mmCIF file with all atom_site columns, C-alpha atoms in Angstrom:
data_model
loop_
_atom_site.group_PDB
_atom_site.id
_atom_site.type_symbol
_atom_site.label_atom_id
_atom_site.label_alt_id
_atom_site.label_comp_id
_atom_site.label_asym_id
_atom_site.label_entity_id
_atom_site.label_seq_id
_atom_site.pdbx_PDB_ins_code
_atom_site.Cartn_x
_atom_site.Cartn_y
_atom_site.Cartn_z
_atom_site.occupancy
_atom_site.B_iso_or_equiv
_atom_site.pdbx_formal_charge
_atom_site.auth_seq_id
_atom_site.auth_comp_id
_atom_site.auth_asym_id
_atom_site.auth_atom_id
_atom_site.pdbx_PDB_model_num
ATOM 1   C CA . MET G 1 1   ? 194.004 101.967 129.429 1.00 62.00 ? 30  MET G CA 1
ATOM 2   C CA . ASN G 1 2   ? 192.265 103.514 132.456 1.00 81.00 ? 31  ASN G CA 1
ATOM 3   C CA . LYS G 1 3   ? 194.424 106.662 132.243 1.00 81.00 ? 32  LYS G CA 1
ATOM 4   C CA . ARG G 1 4   ? 193.556 107.044 128.585 1.00 83.00 ? 33  ARG G CA 1
ATOM 5   C CA . ARG G 1 5   ? 189.845 106.665 129.259 1.00 82.00 ? 34  ARG G CA 1
ATOM 6   C CA . THR G 1 6   ? 190.066 109.195 132.115 1.00 85.00 ? 35  THR G CA 1
ATOM 7   C CA . TRP G 1 7   ? 191.795 111.747 129.852 1.00 84.00 ? 36  TRP G CA 1
ATOM 8   C CA . ILE G 1 8   ? 189.219 111.224 127.103 1.00 84.00 ? 37  ILE G CA 1
ATOM 9   C CA . ILE G 1 9   ? 186.329 111.697 129.543 1.00 84.00 ? 38  ILE G CA 1
ATOM 10  C CA . LEU G 1 10  ? 188.011 114.742 131.084 1.00 81.00 ? 39  LEU G CA 1
ATOM 11  C CA . GLY G 1 11  ? 188.602 116.218 127.612 1.00 83.00 ? 40  GLY G CA 1
ATOM 12  C CA . LEU G 1 12  ? 184.970 115.660 126.593 1.00 82.00 ? 41  LEU G CA 1
ATOM 13  C CA . LEU G 1 13  ? 183.780 117.225 129.846 1.00 81.00 ? 42  LEU G CA 1
ATOM 14  C CA . ILE G 1 14  ? 185.935 120.326 129.309 1.00 85.00 ? 43  ILE G CA 1
ATOM 15  C CA . LEU G 1 15  ? 184.793 120.572 125.681 1.00 78.00 ? 44  LEU G CA 1
ATOM 16  C CA . SER G 1 16  ? 181.153 120.356 126.802 1.00 74.00 ? 45  SER G CA 1
ATOM 17  C CA . ILE G 1 17  ? 181.604 123.096 129.402 1.00 79.00 ? 46  ILE G CA 1
ATOM 18  C CA . VAL G 1 18  ? 183.336 125.384 126.892 1.00 70.00 ? 47  VAL G CA 1
ATOM 19  C CA . THR G 1 19  ? 180.561 124.772 124.338 1.00 66.00 ? 48  THR G CA 1
ATOM 20  C CA . ILE G 1 20  ? 177.813 125.565 126.860 1.00 66.00 ? 49  ILE G CA 1
ATOM 21  C CA . LEU G 1 21  ? 179.587 128.740 127.975 1.00 61.00 ? 50  LEU G CA 1
ATOM 22  C CA . TYR G 1 22  ? 180.103 129.832 124.359 1.00 59.00 ? 51  TYR G CA 1
ATOM 23  C CA . LEU G 1 23  ? 176.426 129.309 123.512 1.00 56.00 ? 52  LEU G CA 1
ATOM 24  C CA . LYS G 1 24  ? 175.335 131.217 126.606 1.00 56.00 ? 53  LYS G CA 1
ATOM 25  C CA . PHE G 1 25  ? 177.740 134.073 125.831 1.00 53.00 ? 54  PHE G CA 1
ATOM 26  C CA . ASN G 1 26  ? 176.583 134.122 122.188 1.00 53.00 ? 55  ASN G CA 1
ATOM 27  C CA . GLU G 1 27  ? 172.934 134.375 123.332 1.00 52.00 ? 56  GLU G CA 1
ATOM 28  C CA . ASN G 1 28  ? 173.796 137.303 125.611 1.00 55.00 ? 57  ASN G CA 1
ATOM 29  C CA . ASP G 1 29  ? 175.667 138.934 122.753 1.00 83.00 ? 58  ASP G CA 1
ATOM 30  C CA . LYS G 1 30  ? 172.600 138.737 120.476 1.00 85.00 ? 59  LYS G CA 1
ATOM 31  C CA . PHE G 1 31  ? 170.424 140.108 123.250 1.00 85.00 ? 60  PHE G CA 1
ATOM 32  C CA . ASN G 1 32  ? 172.737 143.101 123.696 1.00 86.00 ? 61  ASN G CA 1
ATOM 33  C CA . ILE G 1 33  ? 172.896 143.710 119.945 1.00 88.00 ? 62  ILE G CA 1
ATOM 34  C CA . ILE G 1 34  ? 169.122 143.865 119.491 1.00 90.00 ? 63  ILE G CA 1
ATOM 35  C CA . SER G 1 35  ? 168.603 145.822 122.717 1.00 86.00 ? 64  SER G CA 1
ATOM 36  C CA . THR G 1 36  ? 171.056 148.457 121.504 1.00 85.00 ? 65  THR G CA 1
ATOM 37  C CA . TYR G 1 37  ? 169.420 148.587 118.052 1.00 85.00 ? 66  TYR G CA 1
ATOM 38  C CA . VAL G 1 38  ? 165.925 149.522 119.298 1.00 84.00 ? 67  VAL G CA 1
ATOM 39  C CA . ASN G 1 39  ? 165.062 152.615 121.271 1.00 73.00 ? 68  ASN G CA 1
ATOM 40  C CA . ASN G 1 40  ? 165.390 152.762 125.050 1.00 71.00 ? 69  ASN G CA 1
ATOM 41  C CA . ASN G 1 41  ? 161.639 152.507 125.621 1.00 78.00 ? 70  ASN G CA 1
ATOM 42  C CA . VAL G 1 42  ? 161.627 148.813 124.640 1.00 86.00 ? 71  VAL G CA 1
ATOM 43  C CA . THR G 1 43  ? 162.506 146.200 127.251 1.00 88.00 ? 72  THR G CA 1
ATOM 44  C CA . PHE G 1 44  ? 162.958 142.666 125.960 1.00 91.00 ? 73  PHE G CA 1
ATOM 45  C CA . ASP G 1 45  ? 162.247 139.395 127.713 1.00 91.00 ? 74  ASP G CA 1
ATOM 46  C CA . LYS G 1 46  ? 165.650 137.699 127.575 1.00 89.00 ? 75  LYS G CA 1
ATOM 47  C CA . ASP G 1 47  ? 164.132 134.221 127.848 1.00 91.00 ? 76  ASP G CA 1
ATOM 48  C CA . SER G 1 48  ? 162.127 134.767 124.645 1.00 93.00 ? 77  SER G CA 1
ATOM 49  C CA . LEU G 1 49  ? 165.198 135.159 122.417 1.00 93.00 ? 78  LEU G CA 1
ATOM 50  C CA . GLN G 1 50  ? 165.444 132.541 119.651 1.00 94.00 ? 79  GLN G CA 1
ATOM 51  C CA . THR G 1 51  ? 168.036 132.559 116.891 1.00 93.00 ? 80  THR G CA 1
ATOM 52  C CA . TYR G 1 52  ? 167.732 130.867 113.499 1.00 93.00 ? 81  TYR G CA 1
ATOM 53  C CA . PRO G 1 53  ? 171.015 130.684 111.557 1.00 92.00 ? 82  PRO G CA 1
ATOM 54  C CA . GLU G 1 54  ? 170.624 131.140 107.792 1.00 86.00 ? 83  GLU G CA 1
ATOM 55  C CA . ASP G 1 55  ? 173.892 130.746 105.853 1.00 83.00 ? 84  ASP G CA 1
ATOM 56  C CA . LYS G 1 56  ? 175.795 133.992 106.623 1.00 85.00 ? 85  LYS G CA 1
ATOM 57  C CA . LEU G 1 57  ? 172.742 135.614 108.227 1.00 88.00 ? 86  LEU G CA 1
ATOM 58  C CA . GLU G 1 58  ? 170.779 135.095 111.425 1.00 91.00 ? 87  GLU G CA 1
ATOM 59  C CA . VAL G 1 59  ? 167.112 135.696 112.128 1.00 94.00 ? 88  VAL G CA 1
ATOM 60  C CA . VAL G 1 60  ? 166.466 136.578 115.769 1.00 95.00 ? 89  VAL G CA 1
ATOM 61  C CA . PHE G 1 61  ? 163.024 136.544 117.382 1.00 96.00 ? 90  PHE G CA 1
ATOM 62  C CA . CYS G 1 62  ? 162.495 138.306 120.694 1.00 95.00 ? 91  CYS G CA 1
ATOM 63  C CA . THR G 1 63  ? 159.434 139.481 122.610 1.00 94.00 ? 92  THR G CA 1
ATOM 64  C CA . ASP G 1 64  ? 159.281 142.718 124.548 1.00 92.00 ? 93  ASP G CA 1
ATOM 65  C CA . LYS G 1 65  ? 157.566 143.260 127.897 1.00 90.00 ? 94  LYS G CA 1
ATOM 66  C CA . THR G 1 66  ? 154.351 144.383 126.119 1.00 90.00 ? 95  THR G CA 1
ATOM 67  C CA . GLN G 1 67  ? 154.275 140.997 124.306 1.00 90.00 ? 96  GLN G CA 1
ATOM 68  C CA . LYS G 1 68  ? 155.135 142.531 120.927 1.00 92.00 ? 97  LYS G CA 1
ATOM 69  C CA . THR G 1 69  ? 157.231 140.133 118.809 1.00 94.00 ? 98  THR G CA 1
ATOM 70  C CA . HIS G 1 70  ? 160.295 141.614 117.127 1.00 94.00 ? 99  HIS G CA 1
ATOM 71  C CA . ILE G 1 71  ? 162.172 139.925 114.284 1.00 95.00 ? 100 ILE G CA 1
ATOM 72  C CA . PHE G 1 72  ? 165.709 141.001 113.435 1.00 94.00 ? 101 PHE G CA 1
ATOM 73  C CA . LEU G 1 73  ? 167.918 140.130 110.493 1.00 92.00 ? 102 LEU G CA 1
ATOM 74  C CA . LEU G 1 74  ? 171.599 140.076 111.503 1.00 91.00 ? 103 LEU G CA 1
ATOM 75  C CA . LYS G 1 75  ? 174.803 139.687 109.579 1.00 88.00 ? 104 LYS G CA 1
ATOM 76  C CA . ASN G 1 76  ? 178.143 139.586 111.399 1.00 88.00 ? 105 ASN G CA 1
ATOM 77  C CA . ASN G 1 77  ? 176.373 140.632 114.624 1.00 88.00 ? 106 ASN G CA 1
ATOM 78  C CA . LYS G 1 78  ? 174.963 143.774 113.022 1.00 90.00 ? 107 LYS G CA 1
ATOM 79  C CA . VAL G 1 79  ? 171.218 144.364 112.600 1.00 91.00 ? 108 VAL G CA 1
ATOM 80  C CA . LEU G 1 80  ? 170.405 144.820 108.910 1.00 90.00 ? 109 LEU G CA 1
ATOM 81  C CA . THR G 1 81  ? 166.665 145.306 109.305 1.00 90.00 ? 110 THR G CA 1
ATOM 82  C CA . SER G 1 82  ? 163.758 144.369 111.576 1.00 91.00 ? 111 SER G CA 1
ATOM 83  C CA . THR G 1 83  ? 159.997 144.039 111.817 1.00 92.00 ? 112 THR G CA 1
ATOM 84  C CA . SER G 1 84  ? 157.578 143.641 114.718 1.00 92.00 ? 113 SER G CA 1
ATOM 85  C CA . PHE G 1 85  ? 154.092 142.307 115.366 1.00 93.00 ? 114 PHE G CA 1
ATOM 86  C CA . VAL G 1 86  ? 151.566 143.172 118.050 1.00 90.00 ? 115 VAL G CA 1
ATOM 87  C CA . ASN G 1 87  ? 150.313 140.182 119.998 1.00 84.00 ? 116 ASN G CA 1
ATOM 88  C CA . ALA G 1 88  ? 146.668 140.130 118.927 1.00 85.00 ? 117 ALA G CA 1
ATOM 89  C CA . PRO G 1 89  ? 144.435 137.265 117.782 1.00 84.00 ? 118 PRO G CA 1
ATOM 90  C CA . LEU G 1 90  ? 144.355 136.738 114.015 1.00 83.00 ? 119 LEU G CA 1
ATOM 91  C CA . ASN G 1 91  ? 140.725 135.483 114.119 1.00 74.00 ? 120 ASN G CA 1
ATOM 92  C CA . GLU G 1 92  ? 139.366 135.853 110.575 1.00 77.00 ? 121 GLU G CA 1
ATOM 93  C CA . LYS G 1 93  ? 142.595 137.326 109.271 1.00 80.00 ? 122 LYS G CA 1
ATOM 94  C CA . LYS G 1 94  ? 144.588 134.317 108.066 1.00 86.00 ? 123 LYS G CA 1
ATOM 95  C CA . VAL G 1 95  ? 147.991 135.954 107.589 1.00 91.00 ? 124 VAL G CA 1
ATOM 96  C CA . ASP G 1 96  ? 149.586 139.039 109.135 1.00 92.00 ? 125 ASP G CA 1
ATOM 97  C CA . TRP G 1 97  ? 152.790 139.943 107.304 1.00 93.00 ? 126 TRP G CA 1
ATOM 98  C CA . GLN G 1 98  ? 155.356 142.689 106.794 1.00 91.00 ? 127 GLN G CA 1
ATOM 99  C CA . ILE G 1 99  ? 158.355 143.255 104.627 1.00 89.00 ? 128 ILE G CA 1
ATOM 100 C CA . SER G 1 100 ? 161.401 145.152 105.768 1.00 89.00 ? 129 SER G CA 1
ATOM 101 C CA . LYS G 1 101 ? 164.165 146.296 103.464 1.00 83.00 ? 130 LYS G CA 1
ATOM 102 C CA . ASN G 1 102 ? 167.738 147.349 103.909 1.00 78.00 ? 131 ASN G CA 1
ATOM 103 C CA . PRO G 1 103 ? 168.355 149.440 100.773 1.00 73.00 ? 132 PRO G CA 1
ATOM 104 C CA . GLN G 1 104 ? 172.090 149.822 101.399 1.00 73.00 ? 133 GLN G CA 1
ATOM 105 C CA . LEU G 1 105 ? 172.665 146.076 101.482 1.00 71.00 ? 134 LEU G CA 1
ATOM 106 C CA . ASN G 1 106 ? 169.763 144.980 99.260  1.00 72.00 ? 135 ASN G CA 1
ATOM 107 C CA . TYR G 1 107 ? 168.324 142.539 101.822 1.00 76.00 ? 136 TYR G CA 1
ATOM 108 C CA . LEU G 1 108 ? 164.626 141.882 102.331 1.00 81.00 ? 137 LEU G CA 1
ATOM 109 C CA . LEU G 1 109 ? 163.079 140.286 105.402 1.00 88.00 ? 138 LEU G CA 1
ATOM 110 C CA . LEU G 1 110 ? 159.547 139.048 104.829 1.00 89.00 ? 139 LEU G CA 1
ATOM 111 C CA . SER G 1 111 ? 157.979 137.847 108.067 1.00 93.00 ? 140 SER G CA 1
ATOM 112 C CA . GLY G 1 112 ? 154.604 137.267 109.601 1.00 93.00 ? 141 GLY G CA 1
ATOM 113 C CA . ARG G 1 113 ? 152.133 135.371 111.704 1.00 94.00 ? 142 ARG G CA 1
ATOM 114 C CA . LEU G 1 114 ? 149.868 132.584 110.465 1.00 93.00 ? 143 LEU G CA 1
ATOM 115 C CA . ASN G 1 115 ? 146.445 131.403 111.526 1.00 89.00 ? 144 ASN G CA 1
ATOM 116 C CA . ASP G 1 116 ? 146.582 127.814 112.843 1.00 87.00 ? 145 ASP G CA 1
ATOM 117 C CA . ALA G 1 117 ? 144.521 126.663 109.833 1.00 87.00 ? 146 ALA G CA 1
ATOM 118 C CA . ILE G 1 118 ? 147.422 127.479 107.503 1.00 90.00 ? 147 ILE G CA 1
ATOM 119 C CA . GLU G 1 119 ? 149.520 124.438 106.626 1.00 89.00 ? 148 GLU G CA 1
ATOM 120 C CA . SER G 1 120 ? 151.674 125.757 103.791 1.00 87.00 ? 149 SER G CA 1
ATOM 121 C CA . LEU G 1 121 ? 152.756 129.061 102.328 1.00 87.00 ? 150 LEU G CA 1
ATOM 122 C CA . GLU G 1 122 ? 154.053 130.146 98.942  1.00 85.00 ? 151 GLU G CA 1
ATOM 123 C CA . VAL G 1 123 ? 155.633 133.519 98.220  1.00 85.00 ? 152 VAL G CA 1
ATOM 124 C CA . ASN G 1 124 ? 156.605 134.773 94.790  1.00 79.00 ? 153 ASN G CA 1
ATOM 125 C CA . GLY G 1 125 ? 160.272 135.349 94.231  1.00 54.00 ? 154 GLY G CA 1
ATOM 126 C CA . SER G 1 126 ? 161.461 133.080 97.017  1.00 61.00 ? 155 SER G CA 1
ATOM 127 C CA . LYS G 1 127 ? 162.695 129.531 96.749  1.00 60.00 ? 156 LYS G CA 1
ATOM 128 C CA . PRO G 1 128 ? 160.739 127.065 98.923  1.00 61.00 ? 157 PRO G CA 1
ATOM 129 C CA . GLN G 1 129 ? 163.803 126.368 101.073 1.00 64.00 ? 158 GLN G CA 1
ATOM 130 C CA . ASP G 1 130 ? 164.095 130.114 101.803 1.00 71.00 ? 159 ASP G CA 1
ATOM 131 C CA . LEU G 1 131 ? 160.657 130.223 103.459 1.00 84.00 ? 160 LEU G CA 1
ATOM 132 C CA . LYS G 1 132 ? 160.610 128.951 107.041 1.00 90.00 ? 161 LYS G CA 1
ATOM 133 C CA . ILE G 1 133 ? 157.491 128.298 109.136 1.00 91.00 ? 162 ILE G CA 1
ATOM 134 C CA . ILE G 1 134 ? 158.276 128.071 112.855 1.00 94.00 ? 163 ILE G CA 1
ATOM 135 C CA . GLN G 1 135 ? 156.522 127.952 116.229 1.00 94.00 ? 164 GLN G CA 1
ATOM 136 C CA . TYR G 1 136 ? 157.402 130.939 118.364 1.00 94.00 ? 165 TYR G CA 1
ATOM 137 C CA . ASN G 1 137 ? 155.638 131.946 121.604 1.00 87.00 ? 166 ASN G CA 1
ATOM 138 C CA . HIS G 1 138 ? 152.696 129.637 120.880 1.00 88.00 ? 167 HIS G CA 1
ATOM 139 C CA . GLU G 1 139 ? 152.209 131.202 117.445 1.00 90.00 ? 168 GLU G CA 1
ATOM 140 C CA . LYS G 1 140 ? 152.852 129.910 113.968 1.00 92.00 ? 169 LYS G CA 1
ATOM 141 C CA . MET G 1 141 ? 155.194 132.392 112.327 1.00 94.00 ? 170 MET G CA 1
ATOM 142 C CA . PHE G 1 142 ? 157.198 132.560 109.127 1.00 93.00 ? 171 PHE G CA 1
ATOM 143 C CA . TYR G 1 143 ? 160.142 134.367 107.621 1.00 92.00 ? 172 TYR G CA 1
ATOM 144 C CA . SER G 1 144 ? 161.865 134.522 104.278 1.00 87.00 ? 173 SER G CA 1
ATOM 145 C CA . LEU G 1 145 ? 165.174 136.129 103.400 1.00 82.00 ? 174 LEU G CA 1
ATOM 146 C CA . SER G 1 146 ? 166.061 137.236 99.951  1.00 74.00 ? 175 SER G CA 1
ATOM 147 C CA . GLU G 1 147 ? 168.006 139.656 97.867  1.00 69.00 ? 176 GLU G CA 1
ATOM 148 C CA . ASP G 1 148 ? 165.501 139.371 95.040  1.00 67.00 ? 177 ASP G CA 1
ATOM 149 C CA . ILE G 1 149 ? 161.881 139.218 96.238  1.00 68.00 ? 178 ILE G CA 1
ATOM 150 C CA . ARG G 1 150 ? 159.818 140.794 93.501  1.00 72.00 ? 179 ARG G CA 1
ATOM 151 C CA . GLU G 1 151 ? 157.086 143.259 94.314  1.00 76.00 ? 180 GLU G CA 1
ATOM 152 C CA . PRO G 1 152 ? 154.151 143.201 94.522  1.00 84.00 ? 181 PRO G CA 1
ATOM 153 C CA . ILE G 1 153 ? 154.353 140.408 97.047  1.00 84.00 ? 182 ILE G CA 1
ATOM 154 C CA . ASP G 1 154 ? 152.074 137.491 96.241  1.00 86.00 ? 183 ASP G CA 1
ATOM 155 C CA . ILE G 1 155 ? 151.483 135.306 99.280  1.00 88.00 ? 184 ILE G CA 1
ATOM 156 C CA . GLN G 1 156 ? 149.317 132.217 98.973  1.00 88.00 ? 185 GLN G CA 1
ATOM 157 C CA . ALA G 1 157 ? 148.412 130.326 102.126 1.00 89.00 ? 186 ALA G CA 1
ATOM 158 C CA . LYS G 1 158 ? 146.856 126.860 101.956 1.00 89.00 ? 187 LYS G CA 1
ATOM 159 C CA . ASP G 1 159 ? 144.982 124.782 104.491 1.00 90.00 ? 188 ASP G CA 1
ATOM 160 C CA . LYS G 1 160 ? 145.610 121.092 105.193 1.00 91.00 ? 189 LYS G CA 1
ATOM 161 C CA . ASP G 1 161 ? 143.465 120.088 102.185 1.00 94.00 ? 190 ASP G CA 1
ATOM 162 C CA . GLY G 1 162 ? 145.539 122.245 99.832  1.00 90.00 ? 191 GLY G CA 1
ATOM 163 C CA . ASN G 1 163 ? 142.833 124.898 99.392  1.00 92.00 ? 192 ASN G CA 1
ATOM 164 C CA . ILE G 1 164 ? 144.012 128.489 99.047  1.00 89.00 ? 193 ILE G CA 1
ATOM 165 C CA . VAL G 1 165 ? 142.584 130.313 102.074 1.00 90.00 ? 194 VAL G CA 1
ATOM 166 C CA . TYR G 1 166 ? 144.605 133.533 101.759 1.00 90.00 ? 195 TYR G CA 1
ATOM 167 C CA . LYS G 1 167 ? 146.012 135.363 98.766  1.00 89.00 ? 196 LYS G CA 1
ATOM 168 C CA . THR G 1 168 ? 147.451 138.875 98.578  1.00 89.00 ? 197 THR G CA 1
ATOM 169 C CA . LEU G 1 169 ? 146.912 139.355 94.825  1.00 84.00 ? 198 LEU G CA 1
ATOM 170 C CA . PRO G 1 170 ? 143.740 138.618 92.841  1.00 78.00 ? 199 PRO G CA 1
#
């Protein structure tokens, strides 16, 4: 019984070590992929890298040394498209957003920054589960992936009371 328990513990320990090494290697791999994708003038902060798996895609956030936030859409470890945001206060501007397209693969990456007063967000053409609001580098950010976001983009941002405080279309 003791030998069996020892082997089980040893097996779990080895499995844990392999898992940790794989995750660390995978993080380095993503870092190298995005570093290669952008021009040589951009130096990323490796510790800022965060990956969000989305079905067969991955959304990767990373900050460069000038504090600019870059968002990459990856599929099979290849960058499909990207956007970036300058680190500046939103103040009166409630939402700062961009859309990036990959015309060859028909993918759209809608991403942005939100004022802290924003509690919820609705975007035309995207299912609610496809819109993610996250905390990244002390900022509230969002992203949405789609193959069918209709243009013009209609973003509606609501405060905690449900009032619309930002709208892109009249």
